[in-house]
């Protein structure tokens, strides 16, 4: 069973979900955001981990779908907080309807996510729900830290890593852990898969920071330098701030808060030059490599034959756009 | 064990809850809203129902506390949507901090509510969580209907009753049902207690509508006529709209949207006069009586000796401020 077969199963499951009908103002936004698509990476990770222990993954489909509903709940609420106009090229829920609708539809999505997560064997229920709840709270903590950091002057690299771990990585880790738990994998396997997912998640987020500056414009699909233009405290920026000499620091601080379109190109060029001088690209790649290696070590420690890990390993490599 | 002893137990349990520490911006608002107090009526209902079956109510304390956390989560989010400046005489969370914080702290409160609700015997877990989730979604539906009705011209009495049932009553009903389920009560008893709570909840809300116009100012503690001044579609107003003759309708519609302080007294007087002409007070009292009688019939149907129902019956009478 390859990834595209698993993806079909996930999409079919998602298409069968019924969130509710009345009042339509509450439930229509849920159908809307769930129909915007996306890679459905979290349910896919559930199924890939599950498949390592049992080819039959049917019983993991509903909780896997619950993770996707949960993820989209976080997007709906984050978009309000970030005042984001667009999500996957379409109007965000709070733009298409209003903030109140996005708050309340999001709330009921979290309830629906729990209801899907509850569709597991009774003996697994306490553990699954406790780990899910813990992860859900961590994701909220990550979002709060992210908002805090926007307001704060200084943020350390360590704090930044903690923030992306909570906001993004732990849910990927839990997805794999969930798949393992549902198939009765040994605890140590479930924990190594969780650690694999956490580390891949951190590496993936750092790579996202890197590509914003050094990515191939056509491939990346976003404006190069968007993070620089919006003064975002990325791994690159925080590393540069830690290592900059007086002149470089003046350059960075001199450009801060200057978000005008007419000087955009010049700003990206100036900051990128500081990054180049400090070898920020290489340092970031080194960090990514560290997290990715750590991830693979955890995957190695999982006690199943290597051939059963091949798809998951392949997906991770593909996410990192690496050949080996 | 009387009500004050049970209340002490509840308050003690609530005081032992730990929501989280970091980031403080996420968890401080939870401690703040939980410290604002309130009657803790929902956990009290859990314990009163539980006590009908077993004097030992210890195992119901954490899920009962979960209902109070859930209730305060809905208050935190509702206050954002209603742009309410005050809650129990203090600044609302979105006023003291900001709307983003109130959204995200509320989200994590819903997660914490689930975690407390999970503290039940494993064999009860699936049923408790499914009923809780269903109730939680219904409460969201009620809030959405309430917001819809503010925007809509016509609302029927039936729609209004459905709205207050979902927004307020079902959580009171579930509180009693939960207490019964946790003590292993027969299904039919749990269902009758749920119906008792639902009906008391509706009666209580209608009474709230009534007191806003006909209440004793000193006793009620709110400005008399507040609902009239804000053009709120209460049971009284909707009944009046259905039964008004041409002149009375002109009076009501003529005052609509006129919210100035200088004409406030005149407005309350004019609308109250229409109510008086249509005997709205008596009609509302009749409705309250119907729901309250229905509640008591369900309590009668519960298969425990009458003396075990006395405290619950007494509380309901007290809530309705009636002697019998």
Coordinates of C-alpha atoms in Angstrom, one line a residue:
Chain A
X1 CA 0.0 0.0 0.0
X2 CA 1.8 3.2 -1.2
X3 CA 1.3 6.8 -0.1
X4 CA -1.2 7.6 -2.8
X5 CA -3.5 4.7 -1.7
X6 CA -3.3 5.9 1.9
X7 CA -4.0 9.4 0.8
X8 CA -7.1 8.2 -1.0
X9 CA -8.3 6.4 2.1
X10 CA -7.8 9.6 4.1
X11 CA -9.6 11.8 1.6
X12 CA -12.4 9.3 1.4
X13 CA -12.7 9.3 5.2
X14 CA -12.6 13.1 5.4
X15 CA -15.4 13.3 2.7
X16 CA -17.7 11.1 4.8
X17 CA -17.4 13.3 8.0
X18 CA -20.6 15.1 9.0
X19 CA -20.0 18.1 11.3
X20 CA -23.6 19.2 11.7
X21 CA -26.3 21.2 9.9
X22 CA -28.1 23.7 12.1
X23 CA -27.4 26.5 12.4
X24 CA -25.6 26.6 9.0
X25 CA -23.6 29.6 10.1
X26 CA -21.8 27.4 12.5
X27 CA -21.1 24.4 10.3
X28 CA -20.7 25.9 6.8
X29 CA -17.3 27.4 7.8
X30 CA -16.1 24.0 8.9
X31 CA -17.0 22.4 5.6
X32 CA -15.4 25.4 3.8
X33 CA -12.0 25.2 5.6
X34 CA -11.9 21.4 5.4
X35 CA -12.5 21.6 1.6
X36 CA -9.6 24.0 1.0
X37 CA -7.4 20.9 0.9
X38 CA -3.8 20.7 1.9
X39 CA -1.4 17.8 2.1
X40 CA -3.2 16.0 4.9
X41 CA 0.2 15.2 6.3
X42 CA -0.9 14.5 9.8
X43 CA -3.4 11.7 9.1
X44 CA -0.9 10.4 6.6
X45 CA 1.7 10.1 9.3
X46 CA -0.8 8.3 11.5
X47 CA -1.4 5.7 8.8
X48 CA 2.3 5.3 7.9
X49 CA 3.2 4.6 11.5
X50 CA 0.2 2.3 11.9
X51 CA 1.1 0.3 8.7
X52 CA 4.5 -0.5 10.2
X53 CA 2.7 -2.8 12.7
X54 CA -0.4 -3.9 10.8
X55 CA -1.3 -3.6 7.1
X56 CA -4.9 -3.1 8.2
X57 CA -5.2 0.5 9.1
X58 CA -9.0 0.8 9.0
X59 CA -9.3 1.4 12.7
X60 CA -6.9 4.4 12.6
X61 CA -8.9 6.3 10.0
X62 CA -11.3 8.2 12.2
X63 CA -8.8 9.3 14.8
X64 CA -6.4 10.2 11.9
X65 CA -9.2 12.4 10.5
X66 CA -9.7 13.9 13.9
X67 CA -6.1 15.1 13.8
X68 CA -6.8 16.8 10.5
X69 CA -9.9 18.5 11.9
X70 CA -7.9 19.6 14.9
X71 CA -5.1 21.0 12.7
X72 CA -7.7 23.0 10.7
X73 CA -9.3 24.2 13.9
X74 CA -5.9 25.7 14.9
X75 CA -5.6 27.3 11.4
X76 CA -9.1 28.9 11.7
X77 CA -8.3 30.5 15.1
X78 CA -4.7 31.4 14.2
X79 CA -5.9 33.2 11.1
X80 CA -8.1 35.4 13.2
X81 CA -5.2 36.2 15.6
X82 CA -2.8 36.8 12.7
X83 CA -5.4 38.8 10.8
X84 CA -4.6 36.7 7.7
X85 CA -6.7 37.5 4.7
X86 CA -5.9 34.3 2.8
X87 CA -5.5 30.6 3.5
X88 CA -4.4 28.4 0.6
X89 CA -5.3 31.2 -1.8
X90 CA -8.9 31.6 -0.6
X91 CA -10.5 33.9 1.8
X92 CA -10.0 33.0 5.5
X93 CA -13.1 32.1 7.5
X94 CA -13.1 35.4 9.5
X95 CA -12.8 37.3 6.2
X96 CA -15.5 35.4 4.4
X97 CA -17.8 35.4 7.4
X98 CA -16.6 37.3 10.5
X99 CA -14.4 36.8 13.5
X100 CA -17.3 35.7 15.8
X101 CA -18.2 32.9 13.3
X102 CA -14.5 31.9 13.1
X103 CA -14.2 31.7 16.9
X104 CA -17.4 29.7 17.4
X105 CA -17.0 27.4 14.4
X106 CA -13.4 26.7 15.5
X107 CA -14.7 25.8 19.0
X108 CA -17.1 23.3 17.6
X109 CA -14.3 21.9 15.4
X110 CA -12.2 21.2 18.5
X111 CA -15.2 19.3 19.9
X112 CA -15.6 17.3 16.7
X113 CA -11.9 16.6 16.7
X114 CA -12.3 15.0 20.2
X115 CA -15.3 13.0 19.0
X116 CA -13.2 11.5 16.2
X117 CA -10.3 10.9 18.5
X118 CA -12.6 9.0 20.7
X119 CA -13.3 6.4 18.0
X120 CA -10.6 4.0 19.3
X121 CA -10.8 0.7 21.2
X122 CA -11.9 1.3 24.9
X123 CA -8.6 0.1 26.3
X124 CA -6.7 2.7 24.3
X125 CA -9.1 5.6 25.0
X126 CA -7.5 7.1 28.2
X127 CA -4.0 7.1 26.9
X128 CA -4.9 8.4 23.4
X129 CA -7.1 11.2 24.8
X130 CA -4.5 12.2 27.4
X131 CA -1.7 12.4 24.9
X132 CA -4.0 14.2 22.4
X133 CA -5.0 16.8 25.1
X134 CA -1.5 17.4 26.1
X135 CA -0.5 17.9 22.5
X136 CA -3.4 20.2 21.9
X137 CA -2.5 22.4 24.9
X138 CA 1.2 22.5 23.6
X139 CA 0.0 23.7 20.2
X140 CA -1.8 26.6 22.0
X141 CA 1.3 27.3 24.0
X142 CA 3.3 27.5 20.8
X143 CA 0.9 29.9 19.2
X144 CA 1.0 32.1 22.3
X145 CA 4.8 32.1 22.3
X146 CA 4.8 33.0 18.6
X147 CA 2.5 36.0 19.4
X148 CA 4.7 37.0 22.4
X149 CA 7.9 36.9 20.3
X150 CA 6.4 39.4 17.8
X151 CA 6.0 41.9 20.6
X152 CA 9.4 41.2 22.3
X153 CA 12.7 42.7 21.4
X154 CA 15.0 39.8 22.2
X155 CA 14.3 36.2 21.5
X156 CA 17.0 33.5 22.0
X157 CA 17.6 30.7 19.5
X158 CA 16.6 28.3 22.2
X159 CA 13.3 30.0 22.8
X160 CA 12.6 30.0 19.1
X161 CA 13.2 26.3 18.8
X162 CA 10.9 25.7 21.7
X163 CA 8.2 27.8 20.0
X164 CA 8.3 25.9 16.7
X165 CA 8.5 22.6 18.6
X166 CA 5.3 23.4 20.4
X167 CA 3.5 25.2 17.5
X168 CA 4.3 22.7 14.8
X169 CA 6.5 19.8 15.6
X170 CA 4.7 18.1 18.5
X171 CA 1.5 17.5 16.5
X172 CA 3.6 15.7 13.8
X173 CA 5.2 13.7 16.5
X174 CA 1.9 12.8 18.1
X175 CA 0.5 11.8 14.7
X176 CA 3.1 9.0 14.4
X177 CA 2.8 8.1 18.1
X178 CA -1.0 7.7 17.7
X179 CA -0.6 5.4 14.7
X180 CA 1.8 3.2 16.7
X181 CA -0.4 3.1 19.8
X182 CA -3.5 2.2 17.9
X183 CA -1.8 -0.8 16.5
X184 CA -0.4 -1.9 19.8
X185 CA 3.2 -1.1 19.2
X186 CA 5.6 -1.3 22.1
X187 CA 5.8 1.9 24.2
X188 CA 9.4 2.5 23.3
X189 CA 8.6 2.3 19.6
X190 CA 5.8 4.8 20.0
X191 CA 8.1 7.1 21.8
X192 CA 10.9 6.9 19.2
X193 CA 8.3 7.5 16.4
X194 CA 7.1 10.6 18.4
X195 CA 10.7 11.8 18.7
X196 CA 11.3 11.2 15.0
X197 CA 8.2 13.3 14.1
X198 CA 9.2 16.1 16.5
X199 CA 12.7 16.3 15.1
X200 CA 11.5 16.2 11.4
X201 CA 9.0 18.9 12.3
X202 CA 11.7 21.2 13.7
X203 CA 14.0 20.5 10.7
X204 CA 11.1 21.2 8.3
X205 CA 10.3 24.5 10.0
X206 CA 13.9 25.6 9.9
X207 CA 14.0 24.6 6.2
X208 CA 10.9 26.8 5.7
X209 CA 12.8 29.8 7.3
X210 CA 15.8 29.0 5.0
X211 CA 13.8 28.8 1.8
X212 CA 12.1 32.1 2.4
X213 CA 15.5 33.7 1.8
X214 CA 17.5 31.2 -0.2
X215 CA 14.7 29.3 -1.9
X216 CA 14.1 28.9 -5.6
X217 CA 11.3 31.4 -6.2
X218 CA 9.5 29.3 -8.8
X219 CA 9.7 26.1 -6.7
X220 CA 8.9 27.8 -3.4
X221 CA 5.7 29.5 -4.6
X222 CA 6.1 32.4 -2.2
X223 CA 7.7 35.8 -2.5
X224 CA 11.4 35.4 -1.6
X225 CA 12.3 37.5 1.4
X226 CA 8.8 37.7 2.8
X227 CA 10.0 37.1 6.3
X228 CA 12.7 39.7 5.9
X229 CA 10.2 42.3 4.7
X230 CA 7.8 41.6 7.6
X231 CA 10.7 41.7 10.2
X232 CA 9.9 38.1 11.2
X233 CA 12.1 36.7 13.9
X234 CA 13.1 33.6 12.1
X235 CA 16.0 31.2 12.9
X236 CA 18.1 33.1 10.3
X237 CA 17.4 36.5 11.8
X238 CA 17.9 35.5 15.4
X239 CA 21.2 33.8 14.5
X240 CA 22.3 36.9 12.7
X241 CA 21.3 39.2 15.6
X242 CA 23.4 37.0 18.0
X243 CA 26.5 37.1 15.8
X244 CA 26.4 40.5 14.1
X245 CA 29.2 43.0 14.6
X246 CA 28.4 46.6 15.2
X247 CA 28.0 47.5 11.5
X248 CA 25.9 44.5 10.7
X249 CA 23.7 45.2 13.7
X250 CA 23.2 48.8 12.5
X251 CA 22.2 47.5 9.1
X252 CA 19.6 45.1 10.5
X253 CA 18.2 47.5 13.0
X254 CA 18.2 50.4 10.5
X255 CA 15.9 48.4 8.2
X256 CA 13.5 47.3 11.0
X257 CA 9.9 48.6 10.7
X258 CA 10.6 49.8 7.1
X259 CA 8.0 47.8 5.3
X260 CA 7.4 50.1 2.3
X261 CA 7.1 48.5 -1.1
X262 CA 9.4 50.9 -2.8
X263 CA 12.4 49.9 -0.7
X264 CA 11.4 46.2 -0.5
X265 CA 14.0 44.9 -2.9
X266 CA 16.8 47.0 -1.3
X267 CA 15.8 45.7 2.2
X268 CA 15.9 42.1 1.2
X269 CA 19.3 42.6 -0.5
X270 CA 20.8 44.4 2.5
X271 CA 19.7 41.8 5.1
X272 CA 20.6 38.9 2.8
X273 CA 24.1 40.4 2.5
X274 CA 24.5 40.4 6.3
X275 CA 23.3 36.8 6.3
X276 CA 25.9 36.0 3.6
X277 CA 28.7 37.7 5.5
X278 CA 27.8 35.7 8.7
X279 CA 27.3 32.4 6.7
X280 CA 23.8 32.1 8.1
X281 CA 22.8 29.8 5.2
X282 CA 25.4 27.3 6.1
X283 CA 24.7 27.5 9.8
X284 CA 21.0 27.0 9.2
X285 CA 21.7 24.0 7.0
X286 CA 23.9 22.6 9.7
X287 CA 21.1 22.9 12.3
X288 CA 18.6 21.3 9.9
X289 CA 21.0 18.5 9.4
X290 CA 21.4 18.0 13.1
X291 CA 17.6 17.7 13.7
X292 CA 17.2 15.5 10.7
X293 CA 20.0 13.1 11.8
X294 CA 18.5 13.0 15.3
X295 CA 15.1 12.1 13.7
X296 CA 16.7 9.3 11.7
X297 CA 18.4 7.9 14.8
X298 CA 15.1 7.6 16.5
X299 CA 13.6 5.9 13.4
X300 CA 16.6 3.5 13.5
X301 CA 15.8 2.6 17.1
X302 CA 12.2 1.5 16.2
X303 CA 12.1 -2.3 16.5
X304 CA 10.7 -3.2 13.2
X305 CA 12.5 -4.5 10.1
X306 CA 14.0 -1.8 7.9
X307 CA 11.8 -2.5 5.0
X308 CA 8.8 -1.4 7.0
X309 CA 10.3 1.9 7.7
X310 CA 11.1 2.6 4.1
X311 CA 8.0 4.6 3.2
X312 CA 8.2 6.8 6.3
X313 CA 11.9 7.4 5.7
X314 CA 11.2 8.2 2.1
X315 CA 8.5 10.7 3.0
X316 CA 10.8 12.4 5.5
X317 CA 13.5 12.7 2.8
X318 CA 11.0 14.0 0.3
X319 CA 9.7 16.6 2.8
X320 CA 13.3 17.7 3.2
X321 CA 13.8 17.5 -0.5
X322 CA 16.9 15.4 -0.1
X323 CA 18.1 12.4 -1.9
X324 CA 19.4 10.4 1.0
Chain B
X1 CA -24.4 16.5 53.5
X2 CA -26.1 19.8 52.8
X3 CA -25.6 22.2 49.9
X4 CA -23.0 24.4 51.7
X5 CA -20.8 21.3 52.4
X6 CA -21.0 20.3 48.8
X7 CA -20.2 23.8 47.7
X8 CA -17.1 23.7 49.9
X9 CA -16.0 20.5 48.3
X10 CA -16.4 22.0 44.9
X11 CA -14.6 25.2 45.8
X12 CA -11.8 23.2 47.3
X13 CA -11.5 21.0 44.2
X14 CA -11.5 24.1 41.9
X15 CA -8.7 25.7 44.1
X16 CA -6.5 22.6 43.5
X17 CA -6.7 22.7 39.7
X18 CA -3.5 23.5 37.8
X19 CA -4.0 24.8 34.3
X20 CA -0.4 25.4 33.3
X21 CA 2.4 28.0 33.8
X22 CA 4.2 28.9 30.6
X23 CA 3.6 31.1 28.7
X24 CA 1.8 33.0 31.5
X25 CA -0.1 35.1 28.9
X26 CA -2.0 31.8 28.1
X27 CA -2.7 30.6 31.6
X28 CA -3.1 33.7 33.7
X29 CA -6.5 34.6 32.1
X30 CA -7.8 31.1 33.0
X31 CA -6.9 31.6 36.6
X32 CA -8.4 35.1 36.4
X33 CA -11.8 34.1 35.1
X34 CA -12.0 31.1 37.3
X35 CA -11.4 33.3 40.3
X36 CA -14.2 35.7 39.5
X37 CA -16.5 33.2 41.3
X38 CA -20.1 32.5 40.5
X39 CA -22.6 30.1 42.0
X40 CA -20.8 27.0 40.6
X41 CA -24.3 25.7 39.9
X42 CA -23.2 23.1 37.3
X43 CA -20.8 21.2 39.5
X44 CA -23.3 21.5 42.4
X45 CA -25.9 19.8 40.2
X46 CA -23.5 17.0 39.4
X47 CA -22.9 16.4 43.1
X48 CA -26.6 16.6 44.0
X49 CA -27.5 14.0 41.4
X50 CA -24.6 11.8 42.4
X51 CA -25.6 12.0 46.1
X52 CA -29.0 10.5 45.3
X53 CA -27.3 7.3 44.5
X54 CA -24.2 7.3 46.8
X55 CA -23.3 9.5 49.7
X56 CA -19.6 9.3 48.5
X57 CA -19.3 11.8 45.8
X58 CA -15.5 12.0 45.7
X59 CA -15.2 10.4 42.2
X60 CA -17.5 13.0 40.7
X61 CA -15.5 16.0 41.8
X62 CA -13.0 16.3 39.0
X63 CA -15.5 15.8 36.1
X64 CA -17.8 18.3 38.0
X65 CA -14.9 20.8 38.1
X66 CA -14.5 20.1 34.3
X67 CA -18.0 21.3 33.7
X68 CA -17.3 24.6 35.6
X69 CA -14.1 25.0 33.5
X70 CA -16.1 24.4 30.3
X71 CA -18.8 26.8 31.4
X72 CA -16.2 29.5 32.0
X73 CA -14.6 28.8 28.6
X74 CA -18.0 29.6 27.0
X75 CA -18.2 32.8 29.0
X76 CA -14.7 33.8 27.9
X77 CA -15.5 33.3 24.2
X78 CA -19.1 34.6 24.4
X79 CA -17.8 37.9 26.0
X80 CA -15.5 38.4 23.0
X81 CA -18.4 37.9 20.6
X82 CA -20.8 40.1 22.6
X83 CA -18.1 42.7 23.1
X84 CA -19.0 42.6 26.8
X85 CA -16.8 45.0 28.9
X86 CA -17.6 43.4 32.3
X87 CA -18.2 39.9 33.8
X88 CA -19.3 39.7 37.4
X89 CA -18.3 43.4 37.9
X90 CA -14.8 42.9 36.7
X91 CA -13.1 43.5 33.3
X92 CA -13.6 40.7 30.8
X93 CA -10.5 38.8 29.6
X94 CA -10.5 40.4 26.1
X95 CA -10.7 43.8 27.8
X96 CA -8.0 43.2 30.4
X97 CA -5.7 41.5 27.9
X98 CA -7.0 41.4 24.3
X99 CA -9.2 39.3 22.0
X100 CA -6.4 37.1 20.8
X101 CA -5.5 36.1 24.3
X102 CA -9.2 35.5 25.1
X103 CA -9.5 33.2 22.0
X104 CA -6.4 31.2 22.8
X105 CA -6.9 30.9 26.6
X106 CA -10.4 29.8 25.9
X107 CA -9.2 27.2 23.5
X108 CA -6.8 25.7 26.1
X109 CA -9.7 25.9 28.7
X110 CA -11.8 23.6 26.5
X111 CA -8.8 21.2 26.4
X112 CA -8.5 21.3 30.2
X113 CA -12.2 20.7 30.6
X114 CA -11.9 17.5 28.5
X115 CA -8.9 16.4 30.6
X116 CA -11.0 16.8 33.8
X117 CA -14.0 15.1 32.2
X118 CA -11.7 12.2 31.4
X119 CA -11.1 11.5 35.1
X120 CA -13.8 8.9 35.4
X121 CA -13.8 5.1 35.6
X122 CA -12.7 3.6 32.2
X123 CA -16.0 1.8 31.6
X124 CA -17.8 5.2 31.9
X125 CA -15.4 7.1 29.7
X126 CA -16.9 6.6 26.2
X127 CA -20.4 7.5 27.3
X128 CA -19.4 10.4 29.4
X129 CA -17.2 11.9 26.7
X130 CA -19.8 11.4 24.0
X131 CA -22.6 13.1 26.0
X132 CA -20.2 15.9 27.0
X133 CA -19.1 16.5 23.4
X134 CA -22.7 16.5 22.2
X135 CA -23.7 19.0 24.9
X136 CA -20.6 21.1 24.2
X137 CA -21.6 21.3 20.5
X138 CA -25.2 22.2 21.4
X139 CA -24.0 25.0 23.6
X140 CA -22.1 26.4 20.6
X141 CA -25.2 26.0 18.4
X142 CA -27.2 28.0 21.0
X143 CA -24.7 30.8 21.0
X144 CA -24.7 30.9 17.2
X145 CA -28.5 31.0 17.1
X146 CA -28.5 33.8 19.7
X147 CA -26.1 35.8 17.4
X148 CA -28.3 35.0 14.4
X149 CA -31.5 36.2 16.1
X150 CA -29.9 39.6 16.9
X151 CA -29.5 40.1 13.1
X152 CA -32.8 38.7 12.1
X153 CA -36.2 40.5 11.9
X154 CA -38.5 37.7 12.9
X155 CA -37.9 35.0 15.4
X156 CA -40.7 32.7 16.5
X157 CA -41.3 31.7 20.1
X158 CA -40.4 28.2 19.3
X159 CA -37.1 29.2 17.8
X160 CA -36.4 31.3 20.9
X161 CA -37.1 28.3 23.2
X162 CA -34.8 26.2 21.1
X163 CA -32.1 28.8 21.4
X164 CA -32.2 29.1 25.2
X165 CA -32.5 25.3 25.5
X166 CA -29.2 24.9 23.6
X167 CA -27.4 27.8 25.0
X168 CA -28.2 27.4 28.6
X169 CA -30.5 24.5 29.6
X170 CA -28.7 21.4 28.1
X171 CA -25.6 22.0 30.2
X172 CA -27.6 22.1 33.3
X173 CA -29.4 18.9 32.2
X174 CA -26.1 17.2 31.4
X175 CA -24.7 18.2 34.8
X176 CA -27.4 16.1 36.5
X177 CA -27.1 13.3 34.0
X178 CA -23.4 13.1 34.6
X179 CA -23.8 12.8 38.3
X180 CA -26.2 10.0 37.9
X181 CA -24.1 8.2 35.3
X182 CA -21.0 8.3 37.4
X183 CA -22.8 6.7 40.3
X184 CA -24.1 3.9 38.1
X185 CA -27.8 5.1 38.2
X186 CA -30.2 3.3 35.8
X187 CA -30.3 4.9 32.3
X188 CA -34.0 5.9 32.8
X189 CA -33.1 7.8 35.9
X190 CA -30.2 9.6 34.2
X191 CA -32.5 10.6 31.4
X192 CA -35.2 11.9 33.7
X193 CA -32.7 13.9 35.6
X194 CA -31.4 15.3 32.4
X195 CA -35.0 16.3 31.4
X196 CA -35.5 17.8 34.8
X197 CA -32.4 20.0 34.4
X198 CA -33.3 21.0 30.8
X199 CA -36.8 22.1 31.9
X200 CA -35.6 23.9 35.0
X201 CA -33.0 25.6 32.8
X202 CA -35.6 26.9 30.3
X203 CA -37.9 28.0 33.2
X204 CA -35.0 29.8 34.8
X205 CA -34.1 31.6 31.6
X206 CA -37.7 32.7 31.0
X207 CA -37.8 34.0 34.6
X208 CA -34.7 36.0 33.9
X209 CA -36.5 37.6 30.9
X210 CA -39.5 38.3 33.2
X211 CA -37.4 39.8 36.0
X212 CA -35.7 42.2 33.6
X213 CA -39.0 44.0 33.2
X214 CA -41.0 43.1 36.3
X215 CA -38.3 42.3 38.8
X216 CA -37.6 44.1 42.1
X217 CA -34.8 46.4 41.2
X218 CA -33.0 46.0 44.5
X219 CA -33.3 42.2 44.5
X220 CA -32.5 41.7 40.9
X221 CA -29.3 43.7 41.0
X222 CA -29.6 44.8 37.3
X223 CA -31.1 47.8 35.7
X224 CA -34.8 47.2 35.2
X225 CA -35.7 47.2 31.5
X226 CA -32.2 46.6 30.2
X227 CA -33.5 44.1 27.7
X228 CA -36.1 46.6 26.5
X229 CA -33.5 49.3 26.1
X230 CA -31.2 47.1 24.1
X231 CA -34.1 45.8 21.9
X232 CA -33.3 42.2 23.0
X233 CA -35.7 39.6 21.5
X234 CA -36.7 38.1 24.8
X235 CA -39.7 35.8 25.4
X236 CA -41.7 38.8 26.5
X237 CA -40.9 40.8 23.4
X238 CA -41.4 38.0 20.9
X239 CA -44.8 37.2 22.5
X240 CA -45.8 40.8 22.4
X241 CA -44.8 41.0 18.7
X242 CA -46.9 38.0 17.9
X243 CA -50.0 39.3 19.7
X244 CA -49.8 43.1 19.2
X245 CA -52.5 45.0 17.3
X246 CA -51.6 47.6 14.8
X247 CA -51.2 50.4 17.4
X248 CA -49.2 48.3 19.8
X249 CA -46.9 47.1 16.9
X250 CA -46.3 50.7 15.9
X251 CA -45.4 51.6 19.5
X252 CA -42.9 48.7 19.6
X253 CA -41.4 49.3 16.2
X254 CA -41.3 53.1 16.8
X255 CA -39.0 52.6 19.8
X256 CA -36.7 50.1 18.1
X257 CA -33.1 51.2 17.7
X258 CA -33.7 54.3 19.9
X259 CA -31.1 53.6 22.5
X260 CA -30.4 57.1 23.8
X261 CA -30.1 57.6 27.5
X262 CA -32.3 60.7 27.5
X263 CA -35.4 58.7 26.3
X264 CA -34.6 55.5 28.2
X265 CA -37.2 55.8 30.9
X266 CA -39.9 56.8 28.4
X267 CA -39.0 53.8 26.2
X268 CA -39.2 51.3 29.1
X269 CA -42.5 52.7 30.2
X270 CA -44.0 52.6 26.7
X271 CA -43.0 49.0 26.0
X272 CA -44.0 47.9 29.5
X273 CA -47.4 49.4 28.9
X274 CA -47.8 47.3 25.7
X275 CA -46.8 44.3 27.7
X276 CA -49.3 45.1 30.4
X277 CA -52.1 45.6 27.8
X278 CA -51.3 42.1 26.4
X279 CA -50.9 40.4 29.8
X280 CA -47.4 39.4 28.8
X281 CA -46.4 39.0 32.5
X282 CA -49.2 36.5 33.2
X283 CA -48.5 34.6 29.9
X284 CA -44.8 34.4 30.8
X285 CA -45.5 33.2 34.3
X286 CA -47.8 30.6 32.8
X287 CA -45.0 29.3 30.5
X288 CA -42.5 29.2 33.3
X289 CA -45.0 27.2 35.3
X290 CA -45.4 24.8 32.5
X291 CA -41.7 24.1 32.2
X292 CA -41.3 23.9 35.9
X293 CA -44.1 21.4 36.3
X294 CA -42.6 19.4 33.5
X295 CA -39.3 19.4 35.3
X296 CA -40.9 18.2 38.6
X297 CA -42.7 15.4 36.7
X298 CA -39.4 14.2 35.5
X299 CA -38.0 14.4 39.0
X300 CA -41.0 12.4 40.3
X301 CA -40.2 9.7 37.7
X302 CA -36.7 9.1 39.1
X303 CA -36.7 5.8 40.9
X304 CA -35.2 6.8 44.3
X305 CA -37.1 7.5 47.6
X306 CA -38.5 11.0 47.8
X307 CA -36.3 12.0 50.7
X308 CA -33.2 11.7 48.4
X309 CA -34.7 14.1 46.0
X310 CA -35.5 16.7 48.6
X311 CA -32.3 18.8 48.3
X312 CA -32.5 18.9 44.5
X313 CA -36.1 19.8 44.6
X314 CA -35.4 22.5 47.2
X315 CA -32.6 24.0 45.1
X316 CA -34.9 24.1 42.0
X317 CA -37.6 25.9 44.0
X318 CA -35.0 28.2 45.4
X319 CA -33.7 29.0 41.9
X320 CA -37.2 29.8 40.9
X321 CA -37.7 31.8 44.2
X322 CA -40.9 29.9 44.9
X323 CA -42.1 28.3 48.1
X324 CA -43.6 25.2 46.7

